[in-house]
Coordinates of C-alpha atoms in Angstrom, one line a residue:
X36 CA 90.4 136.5 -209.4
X37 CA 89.7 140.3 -209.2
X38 CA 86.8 141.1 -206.7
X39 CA 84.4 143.7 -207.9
X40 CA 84.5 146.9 -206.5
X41 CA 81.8 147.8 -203.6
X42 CA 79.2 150.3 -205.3
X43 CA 79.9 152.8 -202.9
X44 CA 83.0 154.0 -200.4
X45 CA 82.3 151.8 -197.7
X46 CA 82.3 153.8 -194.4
X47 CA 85.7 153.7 -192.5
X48 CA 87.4 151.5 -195.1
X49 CA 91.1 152.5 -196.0
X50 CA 91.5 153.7 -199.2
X51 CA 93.9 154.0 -201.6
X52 CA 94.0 157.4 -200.3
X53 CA 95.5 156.4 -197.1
X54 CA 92.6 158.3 -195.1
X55 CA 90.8 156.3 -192.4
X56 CA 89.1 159.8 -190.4
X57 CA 88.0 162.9 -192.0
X58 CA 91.1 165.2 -191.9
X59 CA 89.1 168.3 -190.8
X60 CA 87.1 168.5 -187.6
X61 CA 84.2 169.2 -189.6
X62 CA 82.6 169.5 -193.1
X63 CA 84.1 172.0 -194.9
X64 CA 82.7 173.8 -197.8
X65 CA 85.0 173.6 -201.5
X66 CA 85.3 176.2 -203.5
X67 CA 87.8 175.5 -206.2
X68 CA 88.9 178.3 -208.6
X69 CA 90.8 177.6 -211.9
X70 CA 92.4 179.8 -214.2
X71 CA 92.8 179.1 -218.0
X72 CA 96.6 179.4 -219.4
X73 CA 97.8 180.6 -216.4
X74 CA 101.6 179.5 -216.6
X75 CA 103.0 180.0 -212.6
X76 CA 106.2 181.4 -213.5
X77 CA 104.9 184.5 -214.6
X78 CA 103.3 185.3 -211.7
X79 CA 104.7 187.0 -207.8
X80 CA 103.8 184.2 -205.5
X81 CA 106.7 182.0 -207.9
X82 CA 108.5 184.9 -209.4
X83 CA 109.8 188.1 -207.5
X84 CA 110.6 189.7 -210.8
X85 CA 107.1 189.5 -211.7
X86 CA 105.2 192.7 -213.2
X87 CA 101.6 191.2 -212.8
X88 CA 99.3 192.9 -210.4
X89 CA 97.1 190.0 -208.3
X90 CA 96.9 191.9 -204.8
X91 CA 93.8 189.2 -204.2
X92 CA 95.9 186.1 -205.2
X93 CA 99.0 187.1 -202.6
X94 CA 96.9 187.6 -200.1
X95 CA 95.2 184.7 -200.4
X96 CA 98.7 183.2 -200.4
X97 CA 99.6 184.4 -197.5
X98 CA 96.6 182.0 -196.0
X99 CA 97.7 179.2 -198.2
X100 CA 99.3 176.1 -198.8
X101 CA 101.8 177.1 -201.5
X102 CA 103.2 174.3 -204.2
X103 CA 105.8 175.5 -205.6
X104 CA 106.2 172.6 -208.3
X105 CA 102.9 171.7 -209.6
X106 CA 102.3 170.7 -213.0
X107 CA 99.3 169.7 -215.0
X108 CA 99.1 165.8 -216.2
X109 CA 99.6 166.9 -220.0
X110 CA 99.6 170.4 -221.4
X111 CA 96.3 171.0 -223.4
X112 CA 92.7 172.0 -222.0
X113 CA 90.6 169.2 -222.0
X114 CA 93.0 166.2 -221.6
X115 CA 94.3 168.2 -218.5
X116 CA 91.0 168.7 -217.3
X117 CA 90.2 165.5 -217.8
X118 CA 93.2 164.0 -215.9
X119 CA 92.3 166.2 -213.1
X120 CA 89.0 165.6 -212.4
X121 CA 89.4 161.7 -212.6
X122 CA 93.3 161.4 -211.5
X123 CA 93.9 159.4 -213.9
X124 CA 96.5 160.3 -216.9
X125 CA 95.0 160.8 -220.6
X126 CA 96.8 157.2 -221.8
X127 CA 94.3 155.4 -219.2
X128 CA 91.1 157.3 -219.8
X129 CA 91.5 158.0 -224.2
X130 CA 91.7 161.7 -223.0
X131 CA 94.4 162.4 -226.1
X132 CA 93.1 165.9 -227.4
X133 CA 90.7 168.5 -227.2
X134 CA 87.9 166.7 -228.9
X135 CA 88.7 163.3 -226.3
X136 CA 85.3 162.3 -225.0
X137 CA 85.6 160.4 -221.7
X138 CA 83.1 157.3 -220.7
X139 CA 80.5 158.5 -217.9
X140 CA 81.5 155.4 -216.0
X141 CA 85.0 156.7 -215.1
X142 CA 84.5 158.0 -211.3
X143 CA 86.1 161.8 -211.4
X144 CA 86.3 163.7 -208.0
X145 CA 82.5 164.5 -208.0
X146 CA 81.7 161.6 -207.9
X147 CA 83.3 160.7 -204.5
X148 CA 82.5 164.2 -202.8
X149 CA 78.7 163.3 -203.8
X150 CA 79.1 160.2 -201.9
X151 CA 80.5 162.5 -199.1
X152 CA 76.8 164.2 -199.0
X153 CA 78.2 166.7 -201.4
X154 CA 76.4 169.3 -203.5
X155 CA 78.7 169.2 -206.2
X156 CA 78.3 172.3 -208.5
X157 CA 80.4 173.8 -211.8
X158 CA 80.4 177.1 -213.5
X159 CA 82.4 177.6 -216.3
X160 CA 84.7 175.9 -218.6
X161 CA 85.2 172.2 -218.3
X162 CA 85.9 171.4 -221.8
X163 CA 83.3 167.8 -221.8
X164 CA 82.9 166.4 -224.8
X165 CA 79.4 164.0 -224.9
X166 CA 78.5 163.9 -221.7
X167 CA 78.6 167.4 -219.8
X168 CA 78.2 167.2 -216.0
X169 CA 80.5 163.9 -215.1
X170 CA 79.4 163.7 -211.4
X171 CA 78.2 167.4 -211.2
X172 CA 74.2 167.8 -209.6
X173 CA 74.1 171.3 -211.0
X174 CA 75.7 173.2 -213.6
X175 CA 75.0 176.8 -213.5
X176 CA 76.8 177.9 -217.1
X177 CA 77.0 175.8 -221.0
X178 CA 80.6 175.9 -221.6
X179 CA 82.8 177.8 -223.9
X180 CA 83.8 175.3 -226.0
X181 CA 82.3 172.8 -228.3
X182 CA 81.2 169.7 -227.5
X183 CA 81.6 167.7 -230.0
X184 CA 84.3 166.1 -232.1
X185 CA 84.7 169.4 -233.9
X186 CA 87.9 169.5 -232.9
X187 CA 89.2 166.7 -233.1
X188 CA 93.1 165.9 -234.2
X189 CA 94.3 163.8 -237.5
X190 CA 97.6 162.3 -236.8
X191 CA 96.9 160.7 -240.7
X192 CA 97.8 164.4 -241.9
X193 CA 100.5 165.8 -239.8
X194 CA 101.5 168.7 -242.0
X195 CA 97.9 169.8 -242.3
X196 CA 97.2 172.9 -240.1
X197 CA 93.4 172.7 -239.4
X198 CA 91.4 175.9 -239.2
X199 CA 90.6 175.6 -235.6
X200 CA 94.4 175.8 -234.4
X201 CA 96.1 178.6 -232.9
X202 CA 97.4 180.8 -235.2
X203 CA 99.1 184.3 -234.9
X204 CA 96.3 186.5 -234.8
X205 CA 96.4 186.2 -231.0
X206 CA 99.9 188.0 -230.5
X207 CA 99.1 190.3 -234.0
X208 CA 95.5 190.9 -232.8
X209 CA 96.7 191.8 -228.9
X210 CA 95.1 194.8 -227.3
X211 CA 92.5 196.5 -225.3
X212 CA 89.0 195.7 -226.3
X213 CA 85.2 197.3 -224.7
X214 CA 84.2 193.2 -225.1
X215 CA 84.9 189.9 -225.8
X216 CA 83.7 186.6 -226.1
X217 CA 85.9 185.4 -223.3
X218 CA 84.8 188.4 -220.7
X219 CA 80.8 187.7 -221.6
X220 CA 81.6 184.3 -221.0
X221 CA 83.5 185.2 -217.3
X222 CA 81.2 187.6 -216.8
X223 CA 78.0 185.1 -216.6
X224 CA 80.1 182.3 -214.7
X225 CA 80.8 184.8 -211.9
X226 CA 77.7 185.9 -211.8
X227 CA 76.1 182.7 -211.8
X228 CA 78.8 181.6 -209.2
X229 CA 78.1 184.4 -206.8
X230 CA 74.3 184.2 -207.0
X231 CA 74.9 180.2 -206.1
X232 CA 76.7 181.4 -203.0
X233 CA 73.8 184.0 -201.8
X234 CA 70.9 181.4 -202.8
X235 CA 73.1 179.1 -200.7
X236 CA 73.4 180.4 -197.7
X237 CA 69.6 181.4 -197.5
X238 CA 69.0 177.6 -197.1
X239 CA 69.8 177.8 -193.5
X240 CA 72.2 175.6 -191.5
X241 CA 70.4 172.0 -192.8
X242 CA 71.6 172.9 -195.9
X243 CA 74.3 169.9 -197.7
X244 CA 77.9 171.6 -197.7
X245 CA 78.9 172.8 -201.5
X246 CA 81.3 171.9 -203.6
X247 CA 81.9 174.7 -205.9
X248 CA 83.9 174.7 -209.1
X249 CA 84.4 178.4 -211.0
X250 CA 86.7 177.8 -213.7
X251 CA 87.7 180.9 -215.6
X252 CA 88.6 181.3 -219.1
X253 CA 91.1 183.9 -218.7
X254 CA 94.0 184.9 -219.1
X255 CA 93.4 182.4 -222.3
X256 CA 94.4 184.0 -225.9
X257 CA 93.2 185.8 -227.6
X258 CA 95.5 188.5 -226.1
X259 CA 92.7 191.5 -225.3
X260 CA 91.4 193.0 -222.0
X261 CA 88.8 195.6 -222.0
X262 CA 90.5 198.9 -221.1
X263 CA 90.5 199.2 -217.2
X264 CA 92.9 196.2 -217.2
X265 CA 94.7 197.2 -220.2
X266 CA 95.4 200.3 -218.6
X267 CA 97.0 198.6 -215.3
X268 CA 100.1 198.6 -216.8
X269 CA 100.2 201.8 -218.7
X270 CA 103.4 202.7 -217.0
X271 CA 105.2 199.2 -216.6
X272 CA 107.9 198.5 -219.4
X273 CA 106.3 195.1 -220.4
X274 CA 109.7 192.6 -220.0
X275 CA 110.8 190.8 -223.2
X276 CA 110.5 186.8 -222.7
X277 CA 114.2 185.8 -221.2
X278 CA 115.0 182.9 -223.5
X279 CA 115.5 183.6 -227.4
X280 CA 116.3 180.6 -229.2
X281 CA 116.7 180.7 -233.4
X282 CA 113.8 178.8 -235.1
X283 CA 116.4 176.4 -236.6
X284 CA 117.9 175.4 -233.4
X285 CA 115.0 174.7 -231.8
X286 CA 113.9 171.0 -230.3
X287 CA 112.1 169.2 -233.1
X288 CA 108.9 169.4 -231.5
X289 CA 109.3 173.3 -231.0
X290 CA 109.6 173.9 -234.4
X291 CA 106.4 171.2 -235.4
X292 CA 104.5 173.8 -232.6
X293 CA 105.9 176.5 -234.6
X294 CA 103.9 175.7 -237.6
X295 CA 100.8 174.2 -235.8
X296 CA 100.4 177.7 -234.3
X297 CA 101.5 179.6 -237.3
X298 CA 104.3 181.2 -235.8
X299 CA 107.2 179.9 -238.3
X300 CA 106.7 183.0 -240.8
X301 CA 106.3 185.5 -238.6
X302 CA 109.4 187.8 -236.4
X303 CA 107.3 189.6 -234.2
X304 CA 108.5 192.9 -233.4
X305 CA 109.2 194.1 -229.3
X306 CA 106.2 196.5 -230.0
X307 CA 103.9 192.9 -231.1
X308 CA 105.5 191.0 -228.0
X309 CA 105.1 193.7 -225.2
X310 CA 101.3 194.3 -226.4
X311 CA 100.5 190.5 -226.2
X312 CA 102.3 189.9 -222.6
X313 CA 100.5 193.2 -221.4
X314 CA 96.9 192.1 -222.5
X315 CA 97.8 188.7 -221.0
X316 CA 99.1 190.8 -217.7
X317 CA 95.4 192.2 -218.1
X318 CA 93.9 189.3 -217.8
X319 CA 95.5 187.9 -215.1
X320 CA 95.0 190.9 -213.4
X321 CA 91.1 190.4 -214.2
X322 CA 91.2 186.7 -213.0
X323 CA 92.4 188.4 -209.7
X324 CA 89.5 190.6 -209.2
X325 CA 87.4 187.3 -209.8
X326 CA 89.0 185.8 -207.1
X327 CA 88.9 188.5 -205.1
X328 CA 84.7 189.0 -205.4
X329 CA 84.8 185.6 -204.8
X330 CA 86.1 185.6 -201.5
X331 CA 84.9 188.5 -200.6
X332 CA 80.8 187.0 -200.9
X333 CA 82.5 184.1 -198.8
X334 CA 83.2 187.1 -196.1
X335 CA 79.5 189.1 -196.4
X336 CA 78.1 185.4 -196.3
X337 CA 80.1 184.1 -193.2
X338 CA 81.2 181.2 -195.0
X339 CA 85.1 182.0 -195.6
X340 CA 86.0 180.4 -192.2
X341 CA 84.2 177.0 -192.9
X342 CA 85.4 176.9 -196.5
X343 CA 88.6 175.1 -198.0
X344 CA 89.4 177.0 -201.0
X345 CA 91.7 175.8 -204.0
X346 CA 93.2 177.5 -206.9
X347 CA 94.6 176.1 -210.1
X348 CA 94.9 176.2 -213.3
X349 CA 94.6 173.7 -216.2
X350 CA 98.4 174.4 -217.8
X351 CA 100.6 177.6 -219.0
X352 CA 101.6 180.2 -221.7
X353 CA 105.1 180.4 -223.0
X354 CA 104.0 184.2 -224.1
X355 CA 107.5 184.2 -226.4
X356 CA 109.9 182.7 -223.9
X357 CA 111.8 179.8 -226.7
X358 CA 109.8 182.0 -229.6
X359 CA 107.2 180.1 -228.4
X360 CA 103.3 181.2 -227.9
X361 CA 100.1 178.9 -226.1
X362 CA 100.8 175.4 -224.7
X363 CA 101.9 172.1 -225.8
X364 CA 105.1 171.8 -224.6
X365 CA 107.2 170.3 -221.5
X366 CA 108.9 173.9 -220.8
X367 CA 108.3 175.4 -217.6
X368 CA 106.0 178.3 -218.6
X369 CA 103.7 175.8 -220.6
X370 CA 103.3 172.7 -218.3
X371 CA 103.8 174.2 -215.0
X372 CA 100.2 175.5 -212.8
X373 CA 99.5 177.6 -210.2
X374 CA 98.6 175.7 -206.9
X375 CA 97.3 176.8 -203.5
X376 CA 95.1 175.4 -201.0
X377 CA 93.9 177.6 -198.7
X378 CA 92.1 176.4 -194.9
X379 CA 94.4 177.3 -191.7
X380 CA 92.1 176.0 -189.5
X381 CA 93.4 172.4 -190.3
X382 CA 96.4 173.9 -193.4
X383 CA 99.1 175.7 -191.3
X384 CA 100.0 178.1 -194.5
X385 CA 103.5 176.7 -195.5
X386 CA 105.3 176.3 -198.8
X387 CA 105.9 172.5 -200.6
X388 CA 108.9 172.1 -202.4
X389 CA 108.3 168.8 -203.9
X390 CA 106.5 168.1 -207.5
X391 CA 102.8 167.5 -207.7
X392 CA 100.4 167.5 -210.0
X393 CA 96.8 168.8 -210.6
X394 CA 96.1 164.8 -211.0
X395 CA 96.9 164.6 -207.3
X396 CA 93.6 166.7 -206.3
X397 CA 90.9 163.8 -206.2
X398 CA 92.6 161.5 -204.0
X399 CA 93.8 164.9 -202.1
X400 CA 90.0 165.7 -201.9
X401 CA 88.9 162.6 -200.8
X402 CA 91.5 162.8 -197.6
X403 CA 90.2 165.9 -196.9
X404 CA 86.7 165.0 -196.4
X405 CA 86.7 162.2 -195.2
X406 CA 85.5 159.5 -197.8
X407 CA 87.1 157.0 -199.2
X408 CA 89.0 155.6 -202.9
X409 CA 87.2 152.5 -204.0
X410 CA 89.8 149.3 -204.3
X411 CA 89.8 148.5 -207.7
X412 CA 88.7 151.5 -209.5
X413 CA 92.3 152.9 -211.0
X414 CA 93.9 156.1 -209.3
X415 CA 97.3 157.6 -210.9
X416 CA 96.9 160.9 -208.7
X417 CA 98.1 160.7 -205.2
X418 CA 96.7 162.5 -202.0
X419 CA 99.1 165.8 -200.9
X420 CA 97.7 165.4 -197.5
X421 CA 101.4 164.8 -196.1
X422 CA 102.4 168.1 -197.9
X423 CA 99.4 170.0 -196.6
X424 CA 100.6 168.8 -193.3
X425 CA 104.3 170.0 -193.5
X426 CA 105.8 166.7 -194.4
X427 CA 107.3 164.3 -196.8
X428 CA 105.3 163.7 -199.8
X429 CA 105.1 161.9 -203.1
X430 CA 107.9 163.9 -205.4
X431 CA 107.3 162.5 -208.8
X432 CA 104.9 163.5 -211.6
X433 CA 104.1 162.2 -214.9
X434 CA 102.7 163.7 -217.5
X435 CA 101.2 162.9 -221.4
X436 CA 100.8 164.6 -224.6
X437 CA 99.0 163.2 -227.5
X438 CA 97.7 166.6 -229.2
X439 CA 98.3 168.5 -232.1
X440 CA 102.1 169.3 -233.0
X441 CA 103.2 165.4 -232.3
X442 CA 102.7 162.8 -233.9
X443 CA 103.7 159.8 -231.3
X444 CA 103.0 159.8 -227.5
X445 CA 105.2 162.9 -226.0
X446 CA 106.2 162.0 -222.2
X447 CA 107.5 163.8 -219.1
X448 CA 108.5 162.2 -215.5
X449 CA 109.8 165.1 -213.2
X450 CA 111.6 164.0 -210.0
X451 CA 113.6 165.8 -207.8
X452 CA 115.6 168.5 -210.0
X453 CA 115.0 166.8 -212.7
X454 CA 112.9 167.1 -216.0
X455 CA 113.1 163.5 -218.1
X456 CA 111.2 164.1 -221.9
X457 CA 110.7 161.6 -224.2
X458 CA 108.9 160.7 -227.5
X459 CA 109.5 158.0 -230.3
X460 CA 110.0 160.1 -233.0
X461 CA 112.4 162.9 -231.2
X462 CA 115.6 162.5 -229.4
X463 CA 114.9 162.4 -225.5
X464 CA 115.6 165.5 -223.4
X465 CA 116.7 165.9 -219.6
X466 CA 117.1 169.3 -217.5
X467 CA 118.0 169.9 -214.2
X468 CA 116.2 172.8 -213.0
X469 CA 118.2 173.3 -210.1
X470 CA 121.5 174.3 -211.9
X471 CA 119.5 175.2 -215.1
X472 CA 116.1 176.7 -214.1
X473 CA 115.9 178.0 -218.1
X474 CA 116.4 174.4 -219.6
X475 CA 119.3 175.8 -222.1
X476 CA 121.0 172.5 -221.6
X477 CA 120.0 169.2 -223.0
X478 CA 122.1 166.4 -220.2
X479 CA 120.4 163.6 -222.4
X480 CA 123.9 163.1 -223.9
X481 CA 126.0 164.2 -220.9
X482 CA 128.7 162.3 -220.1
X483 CA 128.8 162.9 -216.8
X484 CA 129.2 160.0 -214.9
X485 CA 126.1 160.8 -212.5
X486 CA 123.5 162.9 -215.1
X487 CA 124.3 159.9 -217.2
X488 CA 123.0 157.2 -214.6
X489 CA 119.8 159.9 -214.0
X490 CA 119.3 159.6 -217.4
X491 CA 119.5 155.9 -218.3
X492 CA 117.1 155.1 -215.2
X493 CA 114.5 157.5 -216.7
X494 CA 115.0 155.6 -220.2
X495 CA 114.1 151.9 -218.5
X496 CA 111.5 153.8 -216.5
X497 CA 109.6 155.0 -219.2
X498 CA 110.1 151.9 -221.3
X499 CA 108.4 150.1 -218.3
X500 CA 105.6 152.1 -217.6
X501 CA 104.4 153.3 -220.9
X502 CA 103.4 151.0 -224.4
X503 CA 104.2 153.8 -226.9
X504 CA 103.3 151.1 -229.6
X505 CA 100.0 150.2 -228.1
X506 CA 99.1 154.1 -227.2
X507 CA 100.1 155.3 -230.5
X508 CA 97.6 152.5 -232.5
X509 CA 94.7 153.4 -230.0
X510 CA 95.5 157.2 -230.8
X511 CA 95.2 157.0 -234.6
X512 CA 92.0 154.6 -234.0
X513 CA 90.1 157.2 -231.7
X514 CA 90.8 159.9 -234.2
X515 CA 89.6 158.0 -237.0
X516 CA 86.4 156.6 -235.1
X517 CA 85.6 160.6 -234.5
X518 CA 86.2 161.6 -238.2
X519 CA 84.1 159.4 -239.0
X520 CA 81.3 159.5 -236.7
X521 CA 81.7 164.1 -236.7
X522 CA 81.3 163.7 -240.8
X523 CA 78.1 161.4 -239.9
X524 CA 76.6 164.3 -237.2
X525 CA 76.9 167.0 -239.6
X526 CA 75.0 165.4 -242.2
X527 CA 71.5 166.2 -242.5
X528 CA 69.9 168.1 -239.2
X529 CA 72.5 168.7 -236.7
X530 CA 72.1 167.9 -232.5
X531 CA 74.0 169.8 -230.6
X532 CA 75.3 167.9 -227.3
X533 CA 76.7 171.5 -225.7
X534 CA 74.9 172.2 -222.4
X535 CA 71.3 173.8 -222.2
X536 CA 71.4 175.6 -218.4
X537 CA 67.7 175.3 -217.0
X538 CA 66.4 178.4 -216.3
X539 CA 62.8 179.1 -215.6
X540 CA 61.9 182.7 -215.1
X541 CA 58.3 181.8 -214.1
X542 CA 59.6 181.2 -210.4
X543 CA 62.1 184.2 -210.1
X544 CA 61.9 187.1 -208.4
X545 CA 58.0 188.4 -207.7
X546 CA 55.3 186.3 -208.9
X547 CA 51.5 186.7 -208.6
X548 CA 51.7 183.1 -207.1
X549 CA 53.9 183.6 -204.4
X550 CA 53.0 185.2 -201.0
X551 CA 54.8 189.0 -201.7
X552 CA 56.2 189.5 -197.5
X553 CA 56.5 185.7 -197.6
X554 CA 59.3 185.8 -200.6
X555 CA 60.7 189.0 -199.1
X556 CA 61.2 187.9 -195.8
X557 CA 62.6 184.8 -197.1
X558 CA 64.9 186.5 -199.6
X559 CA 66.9 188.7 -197.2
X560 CA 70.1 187.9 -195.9
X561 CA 71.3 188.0 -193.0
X562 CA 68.0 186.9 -191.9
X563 CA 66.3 189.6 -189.6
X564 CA 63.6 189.8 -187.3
X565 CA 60.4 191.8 -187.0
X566 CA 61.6 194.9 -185.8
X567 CA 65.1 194.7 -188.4
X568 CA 67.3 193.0 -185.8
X569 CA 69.8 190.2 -187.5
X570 CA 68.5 187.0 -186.6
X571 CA 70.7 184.3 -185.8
X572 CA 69.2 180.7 -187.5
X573 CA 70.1 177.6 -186.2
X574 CA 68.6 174.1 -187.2
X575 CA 65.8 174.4 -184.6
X576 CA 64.5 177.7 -186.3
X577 CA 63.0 178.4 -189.7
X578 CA 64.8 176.7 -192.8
X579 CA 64.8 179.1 -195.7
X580 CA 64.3 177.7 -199.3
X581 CA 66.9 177.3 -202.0
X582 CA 66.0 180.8 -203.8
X583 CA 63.3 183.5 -202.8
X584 CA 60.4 182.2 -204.7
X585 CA 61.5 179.0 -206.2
X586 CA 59.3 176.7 -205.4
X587 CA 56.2 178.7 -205.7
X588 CA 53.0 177.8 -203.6

């Protein structure tokens, strides 16, 4: 008989997680910053040939935890973003494409840092469908996307390119710009994000310890960045991807990307390429500066020290390398992320070798503070706490594709030097990225007496942990459920289910309600005394509310 899970993380128990004490002396603020399409290989901290400018990100680097083989659990935006927030992969939760809504019941990492005596808080892109906060007590922005089944994928019609797909216009399109939707949108999250942190600290020191999530839609196509980015690399001779494969030699699921993304009747010229990857350069470079006025309200607001801070990313670009543009595929400039975790207090900054994936954060979070995984509830993410620590850690990550430009379950173990890749309808693939870091060579037919043991191990390994039948029927049945139901919401008058951020303006700033020196006093920080002198607040001084004037009389 299966016992039920406890309601809660029972205090002390020992997790799944392997944590029985906090990991840090005390409670840390989180403040966890993710990048959109922001593919590791291309930038310093992972590539010395690199010709992106982040002088925030290496510095922060330098105080990090550095993983230098993380991946994302499948290469697309919301089922990655799924996987990682409830460390489980998209086969277990019906995360299969961008249109996948998730049940509110599954426990994601926000959950478990709430039980902590967490604030848990997100600004930005998080790509819900149906339900939008998913553990979250605050969100301070709507999101970029839709959500809704708009987007939803039809496996029924394979050759069918629907309107919402890439397409070339990105990498045709690429330049400067004054605006964009994508820098209004990164624009409001940081300043919503930034604002958080000031009305935070002007709570005082009773005030619950945050848990702040500031995910960025850049360096995301389209390929333009207003002009002071642009400009950045007005000198640099923008590199040429490294790997040029013909169209009609490419891996059967390249070339089914190829016409997904409307690449197959287009050669695009050097001139084409180098304007793309530099607008893309751009907006990494801009994603920098984010991070950096990020950490740099942590400094004015004395909060940096007592704050673990992550950065990620939810998968890559391929930006040409293969003739290959966006996502959606197992090569290393698509499925492999930017990881760092940043806290030398407890973190002495050190670089991790082994593979890890952005699935591995929950249970990672949960060590960290000090709570608990629940027996029972299902956990495919493992805690990095050994690599955090300098040793031996898990080495093995799995990751799932059921999106547009494949029609069965696409699958990838990584182990060691090895890259395994497998799907029903295409022969299998295996790299080593030790003696191959460009995967030219397919070892799936070696005959080499020891790839060909490596490879036969992966084949029984995948037969045994993954139902290919049984995920490919509940694929086509999810997408026809959604067809159906979208076709239903659009008739007659429409409800959106995108996010509506409260905002009442008849509590901010100065109201004829509010006591005038009352709000101003309250309002400063750092808190001062009568004559102008900083004032040091402790717990057994005066508590300062959530925002000057929010709470009126």
């Amino acid at each position: 008989m299966t016992s039920t899970p406890p309601e809660t993380p029972p205090p002390g128990f020992l997790g799944e997680n392997g944590a029985s004490t906090p990991q840090v002396p005390e409670t840390p603020n989180i403040l966890f910053i993710m990048a959109d399409q922001l593919a590791a290989p291309q930038l310093k901290i992972w590539n010395d040939k690199s010709q992106i400018k982040t002088p925030n990100l290496d510095k922060l680097a330098e105080k990090s935890v550095i993983f230098d083989s993380a991946y994302c659990p499948s290469p697309l935006c919301a089922p990655s973003r799924m996987s990682l927030v409830t460390g489980q992969l998209p086969s277990k939760i019906g995360a299969y494409d961008n249109a996948s809504s998730i049940s509110s019941d599954t426990p994601t990492f926000s959950h478990y840092l709430r039980h902590a005596g967490y604030e848990t808080v997100l600004a930005g892109k998080m790509h819900f469908i149906g339900d939008q906060l998913h553990g979250w007590e605050k969100r301070l922005t709507a999101d970029i996307y839709p959500a809704d089944y708009g987007w939803a994928v039809n496996w029924d019609e394979p050759d069918t390119r629907l309107e919402w797909y890439h397409n070339s216009s990105s990498i045709l399109q690429a330049g400067p710009c004054v605006r964009s939707n994508q820098l209004d949108y990164d624009e409001a999250s940081m300043h919503k994000s930034t604002q958080y942190l000031y009305d935070y600290v002007r709570q005082g020191p009773d005030a619950r310890p945050f848990a702040l999530t500031v995910s960025l839609t850049h360096p995301h196509d389209p390929y333009t960045i207003e002009d002071k980015y642009w400009d950045m690399y007005e000198d640099v001779d923008i590199d040429m991807p490294s790997v040029e494969i013909k169209k009609e030699d490419q891996d059967p699921h390249s070339k089914r990307l190829q016409h997904v993304c409307d690449l197959e009747d287009y050669d695009f010229t050097p001139e084409q390429i180098k304007k793309a990857k530099r607008a893309y350069y751009g907006a990494c470079s801009y994603v920098d500066d984010c991070i950096g006025k990020l950490l740099e309200v942590l400094d004015r607001c004395k909060l940096r020290d007592n704050t673990i801070i992550i950065f990620s990313g939810d998968h890559g670009d391929m930006l040409g390398e293969r003739g290959l543009w966006y996502k959606m595929s197992y090569f290393e400039s698509s499925v492999r992320v930017p990881m760092l975790i940043s806290y030398p207090k407890a973190y002495t900054p050190h670089r991790v070798t082994e593979n890890v994936s952005t699935l591995d954060l929950p249970a990672t979070l949960c060590d960290m503070v000090g709570t608990k995984l629940v027996p029972g509830l299902p956990m495919d993410g493992h805690s990095m706490m050994p690599h955090l620590r300098g040793k031996k850690g898990n080495d093995t990550v799995f990751a799932e594709y059921m999106g547009e430009g494949t029609v069965a379950p696409l699958m990838m173990i990584r182990r060691g030097p090895w890259k395994y890749i497998t799907c029903p309808v295409d022969p299998p693939q295996l790299f080593n990225l030790a003696s191959d870091p460009k995967e030219l060579t397919n070892l799936a037919t070696s005959d080499d007496p020891e790839t060909k043991t490596m490879f036969e191990a992966f084949e029984k390994e995948a037969a045994a942990k993954w139902d290919f039948d049984a995920i490919t029927k509940d694929v086509y049945a999810q997408q026809r459920r959604r067809r159906f139901v979208w076709g239903a919401l659009k008739t007659g008058e429409f409800h959106s289910w995108d996010y509506q951020v409260p905002d009442d303006s008849r509590n901010m700033y100065i109201r004829s309600h509010m006591d005038l020196d009352d709000l101003e006093r309250r309002a400063r920080f750092p808190v001062v005394d009568t004559y102008g002198r900083e004032k040091t607040i402790t717990k057994a001084t005066t508590k300062f509310p959530h925002q000057a004037g929010a709470y009126g009389q």
